């Protein structure tokens, strides 16, 4: 058996992998993780400018149940689920304080505004031109819907079109 001899030069050298990990940790704010949507964890931040020009910050809705919906004007199932969202918002908004928040997914702002007008959507939609919000929420195609409780914790994810029974099941997880 051969002995392995390690020679010291007097100064420590970090392998490239360790340096890369340290740089990644620094880029993530030292937490070791980038904010990413996971059920049972705090929902990633959503900040930005709504299509109507107002500022949006998900944190401002703390204390209320929030439904976040990623949608696009070219998405047929999105068009089909918007009347359900409007109905639930009209019923649950006054009763429970429900907040709906849209995120425009890979869409032209003019087309998105037209879609909102055509569907009569009354909730704000945040533009996501660089896709950072979609990345944090792991949204890969619209529609995708996230159910966040009053404490800001993600409690449910619906991939694909939300039907009435889906909404009711997911909303039961965040109902105050």
mmCIF file with all atom_site columns, C-alpha atoms in Angstrom, residues 5-149:
data_model
loop_
_atom_site.group_PDB
_atom_site.id
_atom_site.type_symbol
_atom_site.label_atom_id
_atom_site.label_alt_id
_atom_site.label_comp_id
_atom_site.label_asym_id
_atom_site.label_entity_id
_atom_site.label_seq_id
_atom_site.pdbx_PDB_ins_code
_atom_site.Cartn_x
_atom_site.Cartn_y
_atom_site.Cartn_z
_atom_site.occupancy
_atom_site.B_iso_or_equiv
_atom_site.pdbx_formal_charge
_atom_site.auth_seq_id
_atom_site.auth_comp_id
_atom_site.auth_asym_id
_atom_site.auth_atom_id
_atom_site.pdbx_PDB_model_num
ATOM 1   C CA . UNK A 1 5   ? 1.851   12.584 0.712   1.00 0.00 ? 5   UNK A CA 1
ATOM 2   C CA . UNK A 1 6   ? 0.193   15.997 0.795   1.00 0.00 ? 6   UNK A CA 1
ATOM 3   C CA . UNK A 1 7   ? 2.536   18.880 0.452   1.00 0.00 ? 7   UNK A CA 1
ATOM 4   C CA . UNK A 1 8   ? 1.629   22.197 2.011   1.00 0.00 ? 8   UNK A CA 1
ATOM 5   C CA . UNK A 1 9   ? 2.685   25.412 0.376   1.00 0.00 ? 9   UNK A CA 1
ATOM 6   C CA . UNK A 1 10  ? 1.955   27.408 3.484   1.00 0.00 ? 10  UNK A CA 1
ATOM 7   C CA . UNK A 1 11  ? -1.266  28.957 2.131   1.00 0.00 ? 11  UNK A CA 1
ATOM 8   C CA . UNK A 1 12  ? -4.654  27.382 1.766   1.00 0.00 ? 12  UNK A CA 1
ATOM 9   C CA . UNK A 1 13  ? -6.042  26.732 -1.689  1.00 0.00 ? 13  UNK A CA 1
ATOM 10  C CA . UNK A 1 14  ? -9.753  26.339 -2.251  1.00 0.00 ? 14  UNK A CA 1
ATOM 11  C CA . UNK A 1 15  ? -10.877 23.952 -4.949  1.00 0.00 ? 15  UNK A CA 1
ATOM 12  C CA . UNK A 1 16  ? -12.827 25.577 -7.774  1.00 0.00 ? 16  UNK A CA 1
ATOM 13  C CA . UNK A 1 17  ? -16.036 23.848 -6.659  1.00 0.00 ? 17  UNK A CA 1
ATOM 14  C CA . UNK A 1 18  ? -15.835 25.377 -3.177  1.00 0.00 ? 18  UNK A CA 1
ATOM 15  C CA . UNK A 1 19  ? -15.251 28.819 -4.685  1.00 0.00 ? 19  UNK A CA 1
ATOM 16  C CA . UNK A 1 20  ? -18.266 28.358 -6.968  1.00 0.00 ? 20  UNK A CA 1
ATOM 17  C CA . UNK A 1 21  ? -20.481 27.341 -4.029  1.00 0.00 ? 21  UNK A CA 1
ATOM 18  C CA . UNK A 1 22  ? -19.343 30.353 -2.012  1.00 0.00 ? 22  UNK A CA 1
ATOM 19  C CA . UNK A 1 23  ? -20.109 32.671 -4.932  1.00 0.00 ? 23  UNK A CA 1
ATOM 20  C CA . UNK A 1 24  ? -23.559 31.094 -5.308  1.00 0.00 ? 24  UNK A CA 1
ATOM 21  C CA . UNK A 1 25  ? -24.261 31.582 -1.609  1.00 0.00 ? 25  UNK A CA 1
ATOM 22  C CA . UNK A 1 26  ? -23.235 35.215 -1.855  1.00 0.00 ? 26  UNK A CA 1
ATOM 23  C CA . UNK A 1 27  ? -25.485 35.718 -4.883  1.00 0.00 ? 27  UNK A CA 1
ATOM 24  C CA . UNK A 1 28  ? -28.424 34.245 -2.963  1.00 0.00 ? 28  UNK A CA 1
ATOM 25  C CA . UNK A 1 29  ? -27.995 36.675 -0.110  1.00 0.00 ? 29  UNK A CA 1
ATOM 26  C CA . UNK A 1 30  ? -26.086 34.174 1.999   1.00 0.00 ? 30  UNK A CA 1
ATOM 27  C CA . UNK A 1 31  ? -29.168 32.068 2.655   1.00 0.00 ? 31  UNK A CA 1
ATOM 28  C CA . UNK A 1 32  ? -27.980 29.114 0.638   1.00 0.00 ? 32  UNK A CA 1
ATOM 29  C CA . UNK A 1 33  ? -31.206 29.149 -1.383  1.00 0.00 ? 33  UNK A CA 1
ATOM 30  C CA . UNK A 1 34  ? -32.896 31.413 -3.829  1.00 0.00 ? 34  UNK A CA 1
ATOM 31  C CA . UNK A 1 35  ? -36.561 32.060 -3.019  1.00 0.00 ? 35  UNK A CA 1
ATOM 32  C CA . UNK A 1 36  ? -38.533 29.375 -4.831  1.00 0.00 ? 36  UNK A CA 1
ATOM 33  C CA . UNK A 1 37  ? -42.180 28.407 -4.553  1.00 0.00 ? 37  UNK A CA 1
ATOM 34  C CA . UNK A 1 38  ? -42.667 25.368 -2.342  1.00 0.00 ? 38  UNK A CA 1
ATOM 35  C CA . UNK A 1 39  ? -45.861 24.294 -0.585  1.00 0.00 ? 39  UNK A CA 1
ATOM 36  C CA . UNK A 1 40  ? -45.568 24.903 3.141   1.00 0.00 ? 40  UNK A CA 1
ATOM 37  C CA . UNK A 1 41  ? -42.914 27.602 2.658   1.00 0.00 ? 41  UNK A CA 1
ATOM 38  C CA . UNK A 1 42  ? -43.283 31.395 2.464   1.00 0.00 ? 42  UNK A CA 1
ATOM 39  C CA . UNK A 1 43  ? -44.370 32.453 -1.006  1.00 0.00 ? 43  UNK A CA 1
ATOM 40  C CA . UNK A 1 44  ? -41.653 34.149 -3.054  1.00 0.00 ? 44  UNK A CA 1
ATOM 41  C CA . UNK A 1 45  ? -41.897 37.920 -3.293  1.00 0.00 ? 45  UNK A CA 1
ATOM 42  C CA . UNK A 1 46  ? -43.891 39.485 -6.083  1.00 0.00 ? 46  UNK A CA 1
ATOM 43  C CA . UNK A 1 47  ? -43.129 43.113 -6.749  1.00 0.00 ? 47  UNK A CA 1
ATOM 44  C CA . UNK A 1 48  ? -43.536 45.064 -9.907  1.00 0.00 ? 48  UNK A CA 1
ATOM 45  C CA . UNK A 1 49  ? -45.696 47.305 -11.975 1.00 0.00 ? 49  UNK A CA 1
ATOM 46  C CA . UNK A 1 50  ? -49.222 46.272 -12.810 1.00 0.00 ? 50  UNK A CA 1
ATOM 47  C CA . UNK A 1 51  ? -50.463 46.593 -16.359 1.00 0.00 ? 51  UNK A CA 1
ATOM 48  C CA . UNK A 1 52  ? -52.465 49.654 -15.245 1.00 0.00 ? 52  UNK A CA 1
ATOM 49  C CA . UNK A 1 53  ? -49.261 51.344 -14.027 1.00 0.00 ? 53  UNK A CA 1
ATOM 50  C CA . UNK A 1 54  ? -49.766 50.880 -10.276 1.00 0.00 ? 54  UNK A CA 1
ATOM 51  C CA . UNK A 1 55  ? -47.108 49.347 -8.021  1.00 0.00 ? 55  UNK A CA 1
ATOM 52  C CA . UNK A 1 56  ? -47.745 45.855 -6.676  1.00 0.00 ? 56  UNK A CA 1
ATOM 53  C CA . UNK A 1 57  ? -46.134 44.150 -3.699  1.00 0.00 ? 57  UNK A CA 1
ATOM 54  C CA . UNK A 1 58  ? -47.430 40.764 -2.543  1.00 0.00 ? 58  UNK A CA 1
ATOM 55  C CA . UNK A 1 59  ? -46.298 41.585 1.004   1.00 0.00 ? 59  UNK A CA 1
ATOM 56  C CA . UNK A 1 60  ? -48.925 44.366 1.141   1.00 0.00 ? 60  UNK A CA 1
ATOM 57  C CA . UNK A 1 61  ? -51.626 41.668 1.123   1.00 0.00 ? 61  UNK A CA 1
ATOM 58  C CA . UNK A 1 62  ? -50.346 39.913 4.272   1.00 0.00 ? 62  UNK A CA 1
ATOM 59  C CA . UNK A 1 63  ? -53.266 39.097 6.536   1.00 0.00 ? 63  UNK A CA 1
ATOM 60  C CA . UNK A 1 64  ? -55.481 38.097 3.601   1.00 0.00 ? 64  UNK A CA 1
ATOM 61  C CA . UNK A 1 65  ? -55.746 34.940 1.526   1.00 0.00 ? 65  UNK A CA 1
ATOM 62  C CA . UNK A 1 66  ? -54.204 35.482 -1.913  1.00 0.00 ? 66  UNK A CA 1
ATOM 63  C CA . UNK A 1 67  ? -54.631 33.615 -5.174  1.00 0.00 ? 67  UNK A CA 1
ATOM 64  C CA . UNK A 1 68  ? -51.845 34.268 -7.692  1.00 0.00 ? 68  UNK A CA 1
ATOM 65  C CA . UNK A 1 69  ? -52.591 33.283 -11.274 1.00 0.00 ? 69  UNK A CA 1
ATOM 66  C CA . UNK A 1 70  ? -50.034 33.155 -14.107 1.00 0.00 ? 70  UNK A CA 1
ATOM 67  C CA . UNK A 1 71  ? -51.861 33.729 -17.371 1.00 0.00 ? 71  UNK A CA 1
ATOM 68  C CA . UNK A 1 72  ? -51.403 34.949 -20.951 1.00 0.00 ? 72  UNK A CA 1
ATOM 69  C CA . UNK A 1 73  ? -53.679 36.462 -23.569 1.00 0.00 ? 73  UNK A CA 1
ATOM 70  C CA . UNK A 1 74  ? -52.884 33.601 -25.969 1.00 0.00 ? 74  UNK A CA 1
ATOM 71  C CA . UNK A 1 75  ? -53.879 30.961 -23.374 1.00 0.00 ? 75  UNK A CA 1
ATOM 72  C CA . UNK A 1 76  ? -57.332 29.473 -24.073 1.00 0.00 ? 76  UNK A CA 1
ATOM 73  C CA . UNK A 1 77  ? -57.738 27.802 -20.626 1.00 0.00 ? 77  UNK A CA 1
ATOM 74  C CA . UNK A 1 78  ? -56.872 31.155 -19.027 1.00 0.00 ? 78  UNK A CA 1
ATOM 75  C CA . UNK A 1 79  ? -59.812 32.776 -20.804 1.00 0.00 ? 79  UNK A CA 1
ATOM 76  C CA . UNK A 1 80  ? -62.054 29.948 -19.601 1.00 0.00 ? 80  UNK A CA 1
ATOM 77  C CA . UNK A 1 81  ? -61.044 30.220 -15.912 1.00 0.00 ? 81  UNK A CA 1
ATOM 78  C CA . UNK A 1 82  ? -61.292 34.026 -15.589 1.00 0.00 ? 82  UNK A CA 1
ATOM 79  C CA . UNK A 1 83  ? -65.106 34.057 -15.078 1.00 0.00 ? 83  UNK A CA 1
ATOM 80  C CA . UNK A 1 84  ? -64.660 31.597 -12.183 1.00 0.00 ? 84  UNK A CA 1
ATOM 81  C CA . UNK A 1 85  ? -62.027 33.855 -10.601 1.00 0.00 ? 85  UNK A CA 1
ATOM 82  C CA . UNK A 1 86  ? -64.274 36.886 -10.984 1.00 0.00 ? 86  UNK A CA 1
ATOM 83  C CA . UNK A 1 87  ? -67.162 34.984 -9.384  1.00 0.00 ? 87  UNK A CA 1
ATOM 84  C CA . UNK A 1 88  ? -65.090 33.718 -6.438  1.00 0.00 ? 88  UNK A CA 1
ATOM 85  C CA . UNK A 1 89  ? -63.545 37.154 -5.899  1.00 0.00 ? 89  UNK A CA 1
ATOM 86  C CA . UNK A 1 90  ? -67.009 38.768 -5.824  1.00 0.00 ? 90  UNK A CA 1
ATOM 87  C CA . UNK A 1 91  ? -68.181 36.241 -3.217  1.00 0.00 ? 91  UNK A CA 1
ATOM 88  C CA . UNK A 1 92  ? -65.061 35.617 -1.124  1.00 0.00 ? 92  UNK A CA 1
ATOM 89  C CA . UNK A 1 93  ? -63.486 39.053 -1.360  1.00 0.00 ? 93  UNK A CA 1
ATOM 90  C CA . UNK A 1 94  ? -66.075 40.793 0.821   1.00 0.00 ? 94  UNK A CA 1
ATOM 91  C CA . UNK A 1 95  ? -66.506 37.769 3.123   1.00 0.00 ? 95  UNK A CA 1
ATOM 92  C CA . UNK A 1 96  ? -62.902 36.573 3.587   1.00 0.00 ? 96  UNK A CA 1
ATOM 93  C CA . UNK A 1 97  ? -60.787 39.401 2.194   1.00 0.00 ? 97  UNK A CA 1
ATOM 94  C CA . UNK A 1 98  ? -59.670 37.248 -0.755  1.00 0.00 ? 98  UNK A CA 1
ATOM 95  C CA . UNK A 1 99  ? -57.174 38.962 -3.049  1.00 0.00 ? 99  UNK A CA 1
ATOM 96  C CA . UNK A 1 100 ? -56.592 37.875 -6.647  1.00 0.00 ? 100 UNK A CA 1
ATOM 97  C CA . UNK A 1 101 ? -53.299 38.798 -8.264  1.00 0.00 ? 101 UNK A CA 1
ATOM 98  C CA . UNK A 1 102 ? -52.408 38.037 -11.855 1.00 0.00 ? 102 UNK A CA 1
ATOM 99  C CA . UNK A 1 103 ? -48.961 37.667 -13.378 1.00 0.00 ? 103 UNK A CA 1
ATOM 100 C CA . UNK A 1 104 ? -48.705 38.171 -17.124 1.00 0.00 ? 104 UNK A CA 1
ATOM 101 C CA . UNK A 1 105 ? -46.685 35.240 -18.492 1.00 0.00 ? 105 UNK A CA 1
ATOM 102 C CA . UNK A 1 106 ? -44.552 35.845 -21.600 1.00 0.00 ? 106 UNK A CA 1
ATOM 103 C CA . UNK A 1 107 ? -47.135 38.195 -23.074 1.00 0.00 ? 107 UNK A CA 1
ATOM 104 C CA . UNK A 1 108 ? -47.170 41.479 -24.919 1.00 0.00 ? 108 UNK A CA 1
ATOM 105 C CA . UNK A 1 109 ? -48.465 44.232 -22.563 1.00 0.00 ? 109 UNK A CA 1
ATOM 106 C CA . UNK A 1 110 ? -50.940 45.588 -25.136 1.00 0.00 ? 110 UNK A CA 1
ATOM 107 C CA . UNK A 1 111 ? -52.375 42.109 -25.769 1.00 0.00 ? 111 UNK A CA 1
ATOM 108 C CA . UNK A 1 112 ? -52.532 41.453 -22.011 1.00 0.00 ? 112 UNK A CA 1
ATOM 109 C CA . UNK A 1 113 ? -54.427 44.726 -21.386 1.00 0.00 ? 113 UNK A CA 1
ATOM 110 C CA . UNK A 1 114 ? -56.861 43.878 -24.178 1.00 0.00 ? 114 UNK A CA 1
ATOM 111 C CA . UNK A 1 115 ? -57.402 40.419 -22.664 1.00 0.00 ? 115 UNK A CA 1
ATOM 112 C CA . UNK A 1 116 ? -58.159 41.941 -19.252 1.00 0.00 ? 116 UNK A CA 1
ATOM 113 C CA . UNK A 1 117 ? -60.665 44.299 -20.826 1.00 0.00 ? 117 UNK A CA 1
ATOM 114 C CA . UNK A 1 118 ? -62.295 41.521 -22.850 1.00 0.00 ? 118 UNK A CA 1
ATOM 115 C CA . UNK A 1 119 ? -62.667 39.252 -19.818 1.00 0.00 ? 119 UNK A CA 1
ATOM 116 C CA . UNK A 1 120 ? -63.692 41.979 -17.376 1.00 0.00 ? 120 UNK A CA 1
ATOM 117 C CA . UNK A 1 121 ? -61.002 40.952 -14.880 1.00 0.00 ? 121 UNK A CA 1
ATOM 118 C CA . UNK A 1 122 ? -61.099 43.310 -11.903 1.00 0.00 ? 122 UNK A CA 1
ATOM 119 C CA . UNK A 1 123 ? -57.871 42.254 -10.175 1.00 0.00 ? 123 UNK A CA 1
ATOM 120 C CA . UNK A 1 124 ? -54.388 43.661 -10.773 1.00 0.00 ? 124 UNK A CA 1
ATOM 121 C CA . UNK A 1 125 ? -51.908 41.891 -13.019 1.00 0.00 ? 125 UNK A CA 1
ATOM 122 C CA . UNK A 1 126 ? -48.171 42.330 -12.659 1.00 0.00 ? 126 UNK A CA 1
ATOM 123 C CA . UNK A 1 127 ? -46.008 42.440 -15.752 1.00 0.00 ? 127 UNK A CA 1
ATOM 124 C CA . UNK A 1 128 ? -43.081 39.996 -15.613 1.00 0.00 ? 128 UNK A CA 1
ATOM 125 C CA . UNK A 1 129 ? -40.933 41.120 -18.553 1.00 0.00 ? 129 UNK A CA 1
ATOM 126 C CA . UNK A 1 130 ? -37.738 39.410 -17.407 1.00 0.00 ? 130 UNK A CA 1
ATOM 127 C CA . UNK A 1 131 ? -39.480 36.244 -16.157 1.00 0.00 ? 131 UNK A CA 1
ATOM 128 C CA . UNK A 1 132 ? -38.072 36.512 -12.619 1.00 0.00 ? 132 UNK A CA 1
ATOM 129 C CA . UNK A 1 133 ? -41.452 36.042 -10.959 1.00 0.00 ? 133 UNK A CA 1
ATOM 130 C CA . UNK A 1 134 ? -42.244 33.020 -13.142 1.00 0.00 ? 134 UNK A CA 1
ATOM 131 C CA . UNK A 1 135 ? -38.855 31.530 -12.330 1.00 0.00 ? 135 UNK A CA 1
ATOM 132 C CA . UNK A 1 136 ? -39.346 32.006 -8.577  1.00 0.00 ? 136 UNK A CA 1
ATOM 133 C CA . UNK A 1 137 ? -42.763 30.334 -8.822  1.00 0.00 ? 137 UNK A CA 1
ATOM 134 C CA . UNK A 1 138 ? -41.484 27.615 -11.150 1.00 0.00 ? 138 UNK A CA 1
ATOM 135 C CA . UNK A 1 139 ? -44.213 28.541 -13.647 1.00 0.00 ? 139 UNK A CA 1
ATOM 136 C CA . UNK A 1 140 ? -43.527 26.802 -16.946 1.00 0.00 ? 140 UNK A CA 1
ATOM 137 C CA . UNK A 1 141 ? -46.729 27.491 -18.873 1.00 0.00 ? 141 UNK A CA 1
ATOM 138 C CA . UNK A 1 142 ? -50.016 29.217 -18.179 1.00 0.00 ? 142 UNK A CA 1
ATOM 139 C CA . UNK A 1 143 ? -52.297 28.790 -16.450 1.00 0.00 ? 143 UNK A CA 1
ATOM 140 C CA . UNK A 1 144 ? -50.677 28.061 -13.120 1.00 0.00 ? 144 UNK A CA 1
ATOM 141 C CA . UNK A 1 145 ? -52.342 29.177 -9.891  1.00 0.00 ? 145 UNK A CA 1
ATOM 142 C CA . UNK A 1 146 ? -50.936 29.504 -6.374  1.00 0.00 ? 146 UNK A CA 1
ATOM 143 C CA . UNK A 1 147 ? -52.936 29.644 -3.141  1.00 0.00 ? 147 UNK A CA 1
ATOM 144 C CA . UNK A 1 148 ? -51.243 31.657 -0.369  1.00 0.00 ? 148 UNK A CA 1
ATOM 145 C CA . UNK A 1 149 ? -52.601 31.913 3.169   1.00 0.00 ? 149 UNK A CA 1
#
